[in-house]
mmCIF file of N, CA and C in Angstrom:
data_model
loop_
_atom_site.group_PDB
_atom_site.id
_atom_site.type_symbol
_atom_site.label_atom_id
_atom_site.label_comp_id
_atom_site.label_asym_id
_atom_site.label_seq_id
_atom_site.Cartn_x
_atom_site.Cartn_y
_atom_site.Cartn_z
ATOM 1 N N MET A 24 90.777 154.440 21.414
ATOM 2 C CA MET A 24 90.104 155.396 20.520
ATOM 3 C C MET A 24 88.881 155.997 21.262
ATOM 4 N N SER A 25 88.596 157.206 21.084
ATOM 5 C CA SER A 25 87.498 157.836 21.821
ATOM 6 C C SER A 25 86.293 157.383 21.005
ATOM 7 N N SER A 26 85.092 157.705 21.775
ATOM 8 C CA SER A 26 83.827 157.319 21.230
ATOM 9 C C SER A 26 83.364 158.302 20.153
ATOM 10 N N ALA A 27 83.973 159.518 20.063
ATOM 11 C CA ALA A 27 83.521 160.433 19.098
ATOM 12 C C ALA A 27 83.951 159.960 17.639
ATOM 13 N N LYS A 28 82.989 160.080 16.746
ATOM 14 C CA LYS A 28 83.246 159.652 15.383
ATOM 15 C C LYS A 28 83.780 160.802 14.599
ATOM 16 N N SER A 29 84.901 160.583 13.891
ATOM 17 C CA SER A 29 85.460 161.674 13.135
ATOM 18 C C SER A 29 85.652 161.340 11.672
ATOM 19 N N SER A 30 84.746 160.482 11.248
ATOM 20 C CA SER A 30 84.601 160.140 9.782
ATOM 21 C C SER A 30 83.208 160.008 9.397
ATOM 22 N N VAL A 31 82.887 160.185 8.137
ATOM 23 C CA VAL A 31 81.494 160.133 7.615
ATOM 24 C C VAL A 31 81.495 159.030 6.497
ATOM 25 N N ALA A 32 80.529 158.181 6.547
ATOM 26 C CA ALA A 32 80.253 157.296 5.485
ATOM 27 C C ALA A 32 78.937 157.603 4.829
ATOM 28 N N LEU A 33 79.029 157.655 3.497
ATOM 29 C CA LEU A 33 77.815 157.900 2.773
ATOM 30 C C LEU A 33 77.334 156.525 2.079
ATOM 31 N N ILE A 34 76.068 156.187 2.394
ATOM 32 C CA ILE A 34 75.459 155.001 1.792
ATOM 33 C C ILE A 34 74.199 155.296 1.070
ATOM 34 N N GLY A 35 73.878 154.474 0.256
ATOM 35 C CA GLY A 35 72.592 154.679 -0.596
ATOM 36 C C GLY A 35 72.639 153.802 -1.788
ATOM 37 N N PHE A 36 71.524 153.733 -2.477
ATOM 38 C CA PHE A 36 71.463 152.894 -3.685
ATOM 39 C C PHE A 36 72.478 153.522 -4.732
ATOM 40 N N MET A 37 72.810 152.667 -5.742
ATOM 41 C CA MET A 37 73.681 153.224 -6.780
ATOM 42 C C MET A 37 72.929 154.385 -7.466
ATOM 43 N N GLY A 38 73.681 155.456 -7.727
ATOM 44 C CA GLY A 38 73.101 156.610 -8.425
ATOM 45 C C GLY A 38 72.475 157.542 -7.502
ATOM 46 N N SER A 39 72.618 157.327 -6.163
ATOM 47 C CA SER A 39 71.956 158.276 -5.218
ATOM 48 C C SER A 39 72.728 159.537 -4.945
ATOM 49 N N GLY A 40 73.988 159.541 -5.477
ATOM 50 C CA GLY A 40 74.764 160.791 -5.331
ATOM 51 C C GLY A 40 75.962 160.721 -4.395
ATOM 52 N N LYS A 41 76.327 159.518 -4.014
ATOM 53 C CA LYS A 41 77.430 159.353 -2.983
ATOM 54 C C LYS A 41 78.728 159.973 -3.576
ATOM 55 N N SER A 42 79.021 159.629 -4.892
ATOM 56 C CA SER A 42 80.284 160.070 -5.481
ATOM 57 C C SER A 42 80.320 161.592 -5.822
ATOM 58 N N THR A 43 79.134 162.201 -5.874
ATOM 59 C CA THR A 43 79.025 163.604 -6.092
ATOM 60 C C THR A 43 79.044 164.368 -4.788
ATOM 61 N N VAL A 44 78.299 163.945 -3.819
ATOM 62 C CA VAL A 44 78.131 164.661 -2.533
ATOM 63 C C VAL A 44 79.444 164.413 -1.722
ATOM 64 N N GLY A 45 80.006 163.256 -1.797
ATOM 65 C CA GLY A 45 81.254 162.899 -0.927
ATOM 66 C C GLY A 45 82.369 163.914 -1.067
ATOM 67 N N PRO A 46 82.807 164.229 -2.257
ATOM 68 C CA PRO A 46 83.874 165.235 -2.317
ATOM 69 C C PRO A 46 83.559 166.589 -1.781
ATOM 70 N N LEU A 47 82.249 166.899 -2.005
ATOM 71 C CA LEU A 47 81.781 168.265 -1.551
ATOM 72 C C LEU A 47 81.818 168.280 -0.009
ATOM 73 N N VAL A 48 81.385 167.202 0.611
ATOM 74 C CA VAL A 48 81.456 167.191 2.130
ATOM 75 C C VAL A 48 82.857 167.189 2.600
ATOM 76 N N ALA A 49 83.727 166.416 1.959
ATOM 77 C CA ALA A 49 85.116 166.314 2.236
ATOM 78 C C ALA A 49 85.776 167.752 2.170
ATOM 79 N N GLU A 50 85.488 168.467 1.104
ATOM 80 C CA GLU A 50 86.020 169.783 0.918
ATOM 81 C C GLU A 50 85.523 170.724 2.025
ATOM 82 N N LEU A 51 84.235 170.624 2.410
ATOM 83 C CA LEU A 51 83.669 171.484 3.346
ATOM 84 C C LEU A 51 84.320 171.226 4.706
ATOM 85 N N PHE A 52 84.588 169.983 5.118
ATOM 86 C CA PHE A 52 85.261 169.751 6.375
ATOM 87 C C PHE A 52 86.796 169.687 6.320
ATOM 88 N N GLU A 53 87.327 169.878 5.028
ATOM 89 C CA GLU A 53 88.761 169.814 4.871
ATOM 90 C C GLU A 53 89.247 168.460 5.228
ATOM 91 N N TRP A 54 88.562 167.422 4.831
ATOM 92 C CA TRP A 54 88.894 166.030 4.997
ATOM 93 C C TRP A 54 89.186 165.385 3.688
ATOM 94 N N ARG A 55 89.515 164.144 3.742
ATOM 95 C CA ARG A 55 89.815 163.335 2.550
ATOM 96 C C ARG A 55 88.566 162.587 2.058
ATOM 97 N N PHE A 56 88.358 162.520 0.842
ATOM 98 C CA PHE A 56 87.229 161.648 0.299
ATOM 99 C C PHE A 56 87.867 160.420 -0.364
ATOM 100 N N LEU A 57 87.329 159.260 -0.033
ATOM 101 C CA LEU A 57 87.695 158.053 -0.633
ATOM 102 C C LEU A 57 86.314 157.356 -1.128
ATOM 103 N N ASP A 58 86.441 156.711 -2.329
ATOM 104 C CA ASP A 58 85.350 155.998 -2.881
ATOM 105 C C ASP A 58 85.626 154.483 -2.666
ATOM 106 N N LEU A 59 84.756 153.812 -1.987
ATOM 107 C CA LEU A 59 85.098 152.439 -1.558
ATOM 108 C C LEU A 59 85.075 151.496 -2.812
ATOM 109 N N ASP A 60 84.280 151.728 -3.853
ATOM 110 C CA ASP A 60 84.307 150.987 -5.068
ATOM 111 C C ASP A 60 85.670 151.092 -5.688
ATOM 112 N N THR A 61 86.247 152.323 -5.772
ATOM 113 C CA THR A 61 87.536 152.590 -6.352
ATOM 114 C C THR A 61 88.607 151.828 -5.559
ATOM 115 N N LEU A 62 88.586 151.924 -4.213
ATOM 116 C CA LEU A 62 89.494 151.209 -3.384
ATOM 117 C C LEU A 62 89.462 149.706 -3.629
ATOM 118 N N THR A 63 88.310 149.169 -3.738
ATOM 119 C CA THR A 63 88.087 147.736 -3.916
ATOM 120 C C THR A 63 88.682 147.318 -5.256
ATOM 121 N N ALA A 64 88.383 148.068 -6.299
ATOM 122 C CA ALA A 64 88.935 147.619 -7.647
ATOM 123 C C ALA A 64 90.460 147.823 -7.697
ATOM 124 N N GLU A 65 90.992 148.897 -7.076
ATOM 125 C CA GLU A 65 92.458 149.066 -7.116
ATOM 126 C C GLU A 65 93.094 147.984 -6.363
ATOM 127 N N ALA A 66 92.536 147.524 -5.228
ATOM 128 C CA ALA A 66 93.202 146.469 -4.493
ATOM 129 C C ALA A 66 93.119 145.157 -5.288
ATOM 130 N N ALA A 67 92.023 144.974 -6.051
ATOM 131 C CA ALA A 67 91.915 143.735 -6.853
ATOM 132 C C ALA A 67 92.845 143.843 -8.050
ATOM 133 N N GLY A 68 93.274 145.033 -8.455
ATOM 134 C CA GLY A 68 94.050 145.209 -9.694
ATOM 135 C C GLY A 68 93.174 144.974 -10.990
ATOM 136 N N MET A 69 91.828 145.158 -10.786
ATOM 137 C CA MET A 69 90.899 144.926 -11.950
ATOM 138 C C MET A 69 89.777 146.023 -11.784
ATOM 139 N N SER A 70 89.096 146.193 -12.895
ATOM 140 C CA SER A 70 87.954 147.091 -12.852
ATOM 141 C C SER A 70 86.787 146.358 -12.111
ATOM 142 N N VAL A 71 85.801 147.203 -11.751
ATOM 143 C CA VAL A 71 84.622 146.563 -11.056
ATOM 144 C C VAL A 71 84.050 145.447 -11.933
ATOM 145 N N ASN A 72 83.830 145.768 -13.286
ATOM 146 C CA ASN A 72 83.304 144.798 -14.176
ATOM 147 C C ASN A 72 84.135 143.569 -14.346
ATOM 148 N N GLU A 73 85.444 143.674 -14.168
ATOM 149 C CA GLU A 73 86.375 142.528 -14.318
ATOM 150 C C GLU A 73 86.254 141.631 -13.120
ATOM 151 N N VAL A 74 86.171 142.318 -11.901
ATOM 152 C CA VAL A 74 85.980 141.491 -10.703
ATOM 153 C C VAL A 74 84.675 140.759 -10.680
ATOM 154 N N PHE A 75 83.579 141.384 -11.123
ATOM 155 C CA PHE A 75 82.289 140.777 -11.155
ATOM 156 C C PHE A 75 82.328 139.520 -12.168
ATOM 157 N N ALA A 76 83.013 139.826 -13.408
ATOM 158 C CA ALA A 76 83.128 138.743 -14.350
ATOM 159 C C ALA A 76 83.965 137.528 -13.886
ATOM 160 N N ALA A 77 85.018 137.828 -13.101
ATOM 161 C CA ALA A 77 85.841 136.751 -12.644
ATOM 162 C C ALA A 77 85.380 136.089 -11.305
ATOM 163 N N GLU A 78 84.762 136.822 -10.395
ATOM 164 C CA GLU A 78 84.434 136.309 -9.225
ATOM 165 C C GLU A 78 82.944 136.399 -8.788
ATOM 166 N N GLY A 79 82.251 137.076 -9.640
ATOM 167 C CA GLY A 79 80.807 137.242 -9.329
ATOM 168 C C GLY A 79 80.538 138.308 -8.162
ATOM 169 N N GLU A 80 79.350 138.509 -7.827
ATOM 170 C CA GLU A 80 79.013 139.441 -6.784
ATOM 171 C C GLU A 80 79.564 138.992 -5.489
ATOM 172 N N GLU A 81 79.594 137.689 -5.194
ATOM 173 C CA GLU A 81 80.113 137.232 -3.901
ATOM 174 C C GLU A 81 81.593 137.586 -3.734
ATOM 175 N N GLY A 82 82.378 137.499 -4.847
ATOM 176 C CA GLY A 82 83.778 137.846 -4.786
ATOM 177 C C GLY A 82 83.952 139.331 -4.558
ATOM 178 N N TRP A 83 83.090 140.141 -5.258
ATOM 179 C CA TRP A 83 83.185 141.546 -5.074
ATOM 180 C C TRP A 83 82.892 141.922 -3.621
ATOM 181 N N ARG A 84 81.798 141.332 -3.011
ATOM 182 C CA ARG A 84 81.440 141.731 -1.729
ATOM 183 C C ARG A 84 82.562 141.304 -0.674
ATOM 184 N N ARG A 85 83.245 140.288 -0.840
ATOM 185 C CA ARG A 85 84.382 139.884 -0.029
ATOM 186 C C ARG A 85 85.410 140.973 -0.126
ATOM 187 N N ARG A 86 85.784 141.377 -1.341
ATOM 188 C CA ARG A 86 86.849 142.359 -1.558
ATOM 189 C C ARG A 86 86.387 143.714 -0.974
ATOM 190 N N GLU A 87 85.119 144.056 -1.211
ATOM 191 C CA GLU A 87 84.529 145.273 -0.663
ATOM 192 C C GLU A 87 84.685 145.311 0.944
ATOM 193 N N SER A 88 84.361 144.271 1.482
ATOM 194 C CA SER A 88 84.466 144.276 3.028
ATOM 195 C C SER A 88 85.934 144.406 3.412
ATOM 196 N N SER A 89 86.808 143.832 2.722
ATOM 197 C CA SER A 89 88.276 143.901 2.988
ATOM 198 C C SER A 89 88.745 145.377 2.872
ATOM 199 N N ALA A 90 88.244 145.986 1.727
ATOM 200 C CA ALA A 90 88.585 147.403 1.480
ATOM 201 C C ALA A 90 88.078 148.243 2.584
ATOM 202 N N LEU A 91 86.862 148.006 3.122
ATOM 203 C CA LEU A 91 86.182 148.769 4.152
ATOM 204 C C LEU A 91 87.057 148.698 5.399
ATOM 205 N N VAL A 92 87.494 147.525 5.770
ATOM 206 C CA VAL A 92 88.341 147.330 6.987
ATOM 207 C C VAL A 92 89.609 148.180 6.946
ATOM 208 N N LYS A 93 90.200 148.318 5.832
ATOM 209 C CA LYS A 93 91.352 149.205 5.642
ATOM 210 C C LYS A 93 91.126 150.701 5.894
ATOM 211 N N THR A 94 89.894 151.114 5.833
ATOM 212 C CA THR A 94 89.609 152.520 6.149
ATOM 213 C C THR A 94 89.289 152.805 7.528
ATOM 214 N N LEU A 95 89.135 151.805 8.397
ATOM 215 C CA LEU A 95 88.640 151.934 9.760
ATOM 216 C C LEU A 95 89.523 152.633 10.632
ATOM 217 N N THR A 96 90.826 152.771 10.347
ATOM 218 C CA THR A 96 91.731 153.490 11.203
ATOM 219 C C THR A 96 91.868 154.989 10.824
ATOM 220 N N ASP A 97 91.322 155.280 9.699
ATOM 221 C CA ASP A 97 91.404 156.684 9.175
ATOM 222 C C ASP A 97 90.524 157.612 9.937
ATOM 223 N N ASP A 98 90.990 158.836 10.214
ATOM 224 C CA ASP A 98 90.164 159.886 10.798
ATOM 225 C C ASP A 98 89.974 161.001 9.757
ATOM 226 N N HIS A 99 88.989 161.744 9.975
ATOM 227 C CA HIS A 99 88.825 162.898 9.004
ATOM 228 C C HIS A 99 88.655 162.394 7.535
ATOM 229 N N LEU A 100 87.706 161.436 7.356
ATOM 230 C CA LEU A 100 87.549 160.849 6.123
ATOM 231 C C LEU A 100 86.062 160.887 5.710
ATOM 232 N N VAL A 101 85.785 161.085 4.492
ATOM 233 C CA VAL A 101 84.440 160.912 3.958
ATOM 234 C C VAL A 101 84.519 159.700 2.930
ATOM 235 N N LEU A 102 83.798 158.698 3.337
ATOM 236 C CA LEU A 102 83.816 157.531 2.497
ATOM 237 C C LEU A 102 82.562 157.233 1.737
ATOM 238 N N GLY A 103 82.638 157.251 0.391
ATOM 239 C CA GLY A 103 81.524 156.946 -0.392
ATOM 240 C C GLY A 103 81.433 155.446 -0.572
ATOM 241 N N CYS A 104 80.398 154.788 -0.041
ATOM 242 C CA CYS A 104 80.348 153.420 -0.011
ATOM 243 C C CYS A 104 79.471 152.921 -1.204
ATOM 244 N N GLY A 105 79.907 151.749 -1.728
ATOM 245 C CA GLY A 105 79.141 151.108 -2.739
ATOM 246 C C GLY A 105 77.717 150.741 -2.255
ATOM 247 N N GLY A 106 76.834 150.774 -3.143
ATOM 248 C CA GLY A 106 75.410 150.549 -2.785
ATOM 249 C C GLY A 106 75.133 149.249 -2.011
ATOM 250 N N GLY A 107 75.914 148.242 -2.274
ATOM 251 C CA GLY A 107 75.687 146.991 -1.643
ATOM 252 C C GLY A 107 76.446 146.664 -0.353
ATOM 253 N N VAL A 108 77.262 147.692 0.084
ATOM 254 C CA VAL A 108 78.094 147.483 1.250
ATOM 255 C C VAL A 108 77.362 147.126 2.475
ATOM 256 N N VAL A 109 75.991 147.674 2.568
ATOM 257 C CA VAL A 109 75.135 147.403 3.681
ATOM 258 C C VAL A 109 74.464 146.042 3.676
ATOM 259 N N LEU A 110 74.773 145.219 2.638
ATOM 260 C CA LEU A 110 74.217 143.828 2.611
ATOM 261 C C LEU A 110 74.795 142.975 3.707
ATOM 262 N N SER A 111 76.019 143.323 4.132
ATOM 263 C CA SER A 111 76.737 142.486 5.122
ATOM 264 C C SER A 111 76.513 143.069 6.533
ATOM 265 N N GLU A 112 76.051 142.182 7.413
ATOM 266 C CA GLU A 112 75.915 142.609 8.811
ATOM 267 C C GLU A 112 77.229 143.153 9.444
ATOM 268 N N HIS A 113 78.317 142.476 9.063
ATOM 269 C CA HIS A 113 79.577 142.875 9.518
ATOM 270 C C HIS A 113 79.944 144.272 9.038
ATOM 271 N N ASN A 114 79.725 144.647 7.839
ATOM 272 C CA ASN A 114 79.899 145.991 7.244
ATOM 273 C C ASN A 114 79.003 146.940 7.995
ATOM 274 N N ARG A 115 77.728 146.605 8.171
ATOM 275 C CA ARG A 115 76.822 147.589 8.883
ATOM 276 C C ARG A 115 77.393 147.792 10.326
ATOM 277 N N ARG A 116 77.771 146.853 10.994
ATOM 278 C CA ARG A 116 78.392 147.025 12.380
ATOM 279 C C ARG A 116 79.601 147.893 12.334
ATOM 280 N N GLU A 117 80.490 147.700 11.320
ATOM 281 C CA GLU A 117 81.689 148.551 11.245
ATOM 282 C C GLU A 117 81.359 149.994 10.976
ATOM 283 N N LEU A 118 80.387 150.110 10.091
ATOM 284 C CA LEU A 118 79.926 151.484 9.693
ATOM 285 C C LEU A 118 79.342 152.192 10.885
ATOM 286 N N ARG A 119 78.501 151.487 11.731
ATOM 287 C CA ARG A 119 77.840 152.126 12.875
ATOM 288 C C ARG A 119 78.888 152.476 13.968
ATOM 289 N N GLU A 120 79.902 151.625 14.145
ATOM 290 C CA GLU A 120 80.885 151.909 15.206
ATOM 291 C C GLU A 120 81.887 152.973 14.881
ATOM 292 N N ARG A 121 82.213 153.089 13.583
ATOM 293 C CA ARG A 121 83.326 153.944 13.243
ATOM 294 C C ARG A 121 82.951 155.250 12.549
ATOM 295 N N PHE A 122 81.820 155.318 11.871
ATOM 296 C CA PHE A 122 81.425 156.393 11.092
ATOM 297 C C PHE A 122 80.138 157.015 11.456
ATOM 298 N N VAL A 123 79.954 158.318 11.280
ATOM 299 C CA VAL A 123 78.667 158.928 11.246
ATOM 300 C C VAL A 123 78.116 158.529 9.793
ATOM 301 N N THR A 124 77.090 157.705 9.731
ATOM 302 C CA THR A 124 76.669 157.207 8.527
ATOM 303 C C THR A 124 75.415 157.963 8.004
ATOM 304 N N VAL A 125 75.479 158.372 6.764
ATOM 305 C CA VAL A 125 74.464 159.158 6.189
ATOM 306 C C VAL A 125 73.883 158.461 4.987
ATOM 307 N N TYR A 126 72.573 158.281 4.963
ATOM 308 C CA TYR A 126 71.861 157.609 3.849
ATOM 309 C C TYR A 126 71.363 158.580 2.912
ATOM 310 N N LEU A 127 71.885 158.494 1.600
ATOM 311 C CA LEU A 127 71.398 159.401 0.566
ATOM 312 C C LEU A 127 70.261 158.710 -0.163
ATOM 313 N N PHE A 128 69.169 159.389 -0.325
ATOM 314 C CA PHE A 128 67.987 158.778 -0.962
ATOM 315 C C PHE A 128 67.737 159.495 -2.250
ATOM 316 N N ALA A 129 67.363 158.766 -3.202
ATOM 317 C CA ALA A 129 66.815 159.322 -4.532
ATOM 318 C C ALA A 129 65.728 158.352 -4.950
ATOM 319 N N ASP A 130 64.739 158.923 -5.571
ATOM 320 C CA ASP A 130 63.698 158.084 -6.111
ATOM 321 C C ASP A 130 64.087 157.253 -7.309
ATOM 322 N N LYS A 131 63.347 156.186 -7.596
ATOM 323 C CA LYS A 131 63.774 155.321 -8.648
ATOM 324 C C LYS A 131 63.938 155.974 -10.022
ATOM 325 N N GLU A 132 62.984 156.876 -10.318
ATOM 326 C CA GLU A 132 63.059 157.566 -11.638
ATOM 327 C C GLU A 132 64.376 158.354 -11.757
ATOM 328 N N LEU A 133 64.740 159.101 -10.701
ATOM 329 C CA LEU A 133 65.986 159.854 -10.724
ATOM 330 C C LEU A 133 67.220 159.011 -10.819
ATOM 331 N N ILE A 134 67.186 157.932 -10.153
ATOM 332 C CA ILE A 134 68.252 156.953 -10.187
ATOM 333 C C ILE A 134 68.422 156.376 -11.578
ATOM 334 N N MET A 135 67.396 155.927 -12.164
ATOM 335 C CA MET A 135 67.384 155.378 -13.485
ATOM 336 C C MET A 135 67.993 156.397 -14.512
ATOM 337 N N GLU A 136 67.601 157.700 -14.341
ATOM 338 C CA GLU A 136 68.066 158.736 -15.257
ATOM 339 C C GLU A 136 69.546 158.907 -15.114
ATOM 340 N N ARG A 137 69.993 158.851 -13.843
ATOM 341 C CA ARG A 137 71.462 159.019 -13.603
ATOM 342 C C ARG A 137 72.310 157.815 -14.098
ATOM 343 N N ILE A 138 71.738 156.624 -13.979
ATOM 344 C CA ILE A 138 72.582 155.523 -14.334
ATOM 345 C C ILE A 138 72.272 154.838 -15.699
ATOM 346 N N LYS A 139 71.381 155.421 -16.444
ATOM 347 C CA LYS A 139 70.830 154.808 -17.689
ATOM 348 C C LYS A 139 71.985 154.453 -18.657
ATOM 349 N N SER A 140 72.985 155.254 -18.776
ATOM 350 C CA SER A 140 74.013 154.981 -19.744
ATOM 351 C C SER A 140 75.291 154.376 -19.200
ATOM 352 N N SER A 141 75.232 154.016 -17.911
ATOM 353 C CA SER A 141 76.470 153.455 -17.221
ATOM 354 C C SER A 141 76.601 151.912 -17.551
ATOM 355 N N GLU A 142 77.711 151.677 -18.184
ATOM 356 C CA GLU A 142 78.067 150.195 -18.386
ATOM 357 C C GLU A 142 78.997 149.782 -17.240
ATOM 358 N N GLU A 143 79.300 150.571 -16.368
ATOM 359 C CA GLU A 143 80.200 150.233 -15.232
ATOM 360 C C GLU A 143 79.418 149.784 -14.013
ATOM 361 N N ARG A 144 78.278 149.317 -14.251
ATOM 362 C CA ARG A 144 77.379 148.867 -13.097
ATOM 363 C C ARG A 144 76.971 147.397 -13.455
ATOM 364 N N PRO A 145 77.804 146.488 -13.060
ATOM 365 C CA PRO A 145 77.479 145.146 -13.444
ATOM 366 C C PRO A 145 76.199 144.580 -12.961
ATOM 367 N N LEU A 146 75.712 145.100 -11.825
ATOM 368 C CA LEU A 146 74.395 144.511 -11.301
ATOM 369 C C LEU A 146 73.283 145.040 -12.155
ATOM 370 N N LEU A 147 73.404 145.946 -12.963
ATOM 371 C CA LEU A 147 72.416 146.413 -13.879
ATOM 372 C C LEU A 147 72.441 145.731 -15.250
ATOM 373 N N GLN A 148 73.286 144.858 -15.528
ATOM 374 C CA GLN A 148 73.368 144.124 -16.735
ATOM 375 C C GLN A 148 72.366 143.042 -16.751
ATOM 376 N N ALA A 149 71.152 143.466 -16.805
ATOM 377 C CA ALA A 149 69.891 142.587 -16.768
ATOM 378 C C ALA A 149 68.889 143.107 -17.751
ATOM 379 N N PRO A 150 68.016 142.151 -18.118
ATOM 380 C CA PRO A 150 66.882 142.528 -19.091
ATOM 381 C C PRO A 150 66.102 143.760 -18.604
ATOM 382 N N ASP A 151 65.789 143.828 -17.384
ATOM 383 C CA ASP A 151 64.999 144.923 -16.766
ATOM 384 C C ASP A 151 65.767 145.620 -15.637
ATOM 385 N N PRO A 152 66.657 146.549 -15.994
ATOM 386 C CA PRO A 152 67.495 147.119 -14.944
ATOM 387 C C PRO A 152 66.701 147.823 -13.822
ATOM 388 N N ALA A 153 65.624 148.512 -14.236
ATOM 389 C CA ALA A 153 64.763 149.206 -13.188
ATOM 390 C C ALA A 153 64.169 148.270 -12.193
ATOM 391 N N ARG A 154 63.778 147.053 -12.639
ATOM 392 C CA ARG A 154 63.369 146.073 -11.745
ATOM 393 C C ARG A 154 64.461 145.511 -10.754
ATOM 394 N N LYS A 155 65.690 145.418 -11.340
ATOM 395 C CA LYS A 155 66.696 144.801 -10.575
ATOM 396 C C LYS A 155 67.051 145.801 -9.544
#
């Protein structure tokens, strides 16, 4: 494989816009867009919430890393990564080596506005989601 990177990974906190920006970038480049959370849930045969309920965050992160590995041979791909994918050094290394990685930033107020009604975010099922 050449050293040129021919895929893009979008990283950032939940609600930063990865799932919105990703398809637009993919369309611009005429590449494919994949959402890592969707790939992870599909591979598990469960929703994100079901995986968290059955296996906790640790189980989700294992599955997420496995789903990431399956994308590493794809070229011309825009990958929207789950907000926690960068918690693993292994995942960060894979992203650095294989993708042009772009960090999407949004301030806390904007993120909270975007995700306030989302029940599909198990990490925010806490008494103070903004603090979490």
